[in-house]
mmCIF file of C-alpha atoms in Angstrom:
data_model
loop_
_atom_site.group_PDB
_atom_site.id
_atom_site.type_symbol
_atom_site.label_atom_id
_atom_site.label_comp_id
_atom_site.label_asym_id
_atom_site.label_seq_id
_atom_site.Cartn_x
_atom_site.Cartn_y
_atom_site.Cartn_z
ATOM 1 C CA ARG A 905 100.154 32.358 -67.318
ATOM 2 C CA SER A 906 96.714 31.393 -68.573
ATOM 3 C CA ASN A 907 98.011 30.762 -72.080
ATOM 4 C CA GLU A 908 100.838 28.577 -70.787
ATOM 5 C CA HIS A 909 98.407 26.617 -68.634
ATOM 6 C CA ILE A 910 96.138 25.968 -71.617
ATOM 7 C CA ALA A 911 99.067 25.055 -73.867
ATOM 8 C CA ALA A 912 100.311 22.603 -71.244
ATOM 9 C CA LEU A 913 96.871 21.028 -70.903
ATOM 10 C CA ARG A 914 96.597 20.676 -74.678
ATOM 11 C CA ALA A 915 100.032 19.052 -74.876
ATOM 12 C CA ILE A 916 99.061 16.636 -72.110
ATOM 13 C CA HIS A 917 95.720 16.011 -73.796
ATOM 14 C CA GLN A 918 97.482 14.838 -76.942
ATOM 15 C CA GLN A 919 99.626 12.452 -74.880
ATOM 16 C CA PHE A 920 97.101 11.132 -72.362
ATOM 17 C CA GLY A 921 93.807 11.912 -74.083
ATOM 18 C CA ASP A 922 91.000 10.593 -71.876
ATOM 19 C CA THR A 923 92.972 11.147 -68.670
ATOM 20 C CA VAL A 924 92.940 14.896 -69.296
ATOM 21 C CA ASN A 925 89.162 14.883 -69.706
ATOM 22 C CA VAL A 926 88.984 13.966 -66.026
ATOM 23 C CA VAL A 927 91.718 16.331 -64.833
ATOM 24 C CA VAL A 928 90.629 19.435 -66.748
ATOM 25 C CA PRO A 929 87.058 19.803 -65.408
ATOM 26 C CA MET A 930 88.301 19.453 -61.830
ATOM 27 C CA GLY A 931 91.036 22.035 -62.414
ATOM 28 C CA VAL A 932 88.621 24.485 -64.035
ATOM 29 C CA SER A 933 86.085 24.059 -61.240
ATOM 30 C CA GLY A 934 88.846 24.781 -58.719
ATOM 31 C CA GLN A 935 89.496 28.117 -60.372
#
């Protein structure tokens, strides 16, 4: 699951870019 989660975040990062920079830290902190 971890690999899929990272792959999904990377795919989103390429599409949204800066938006992911905000979403990722919050998601990581949650875990």
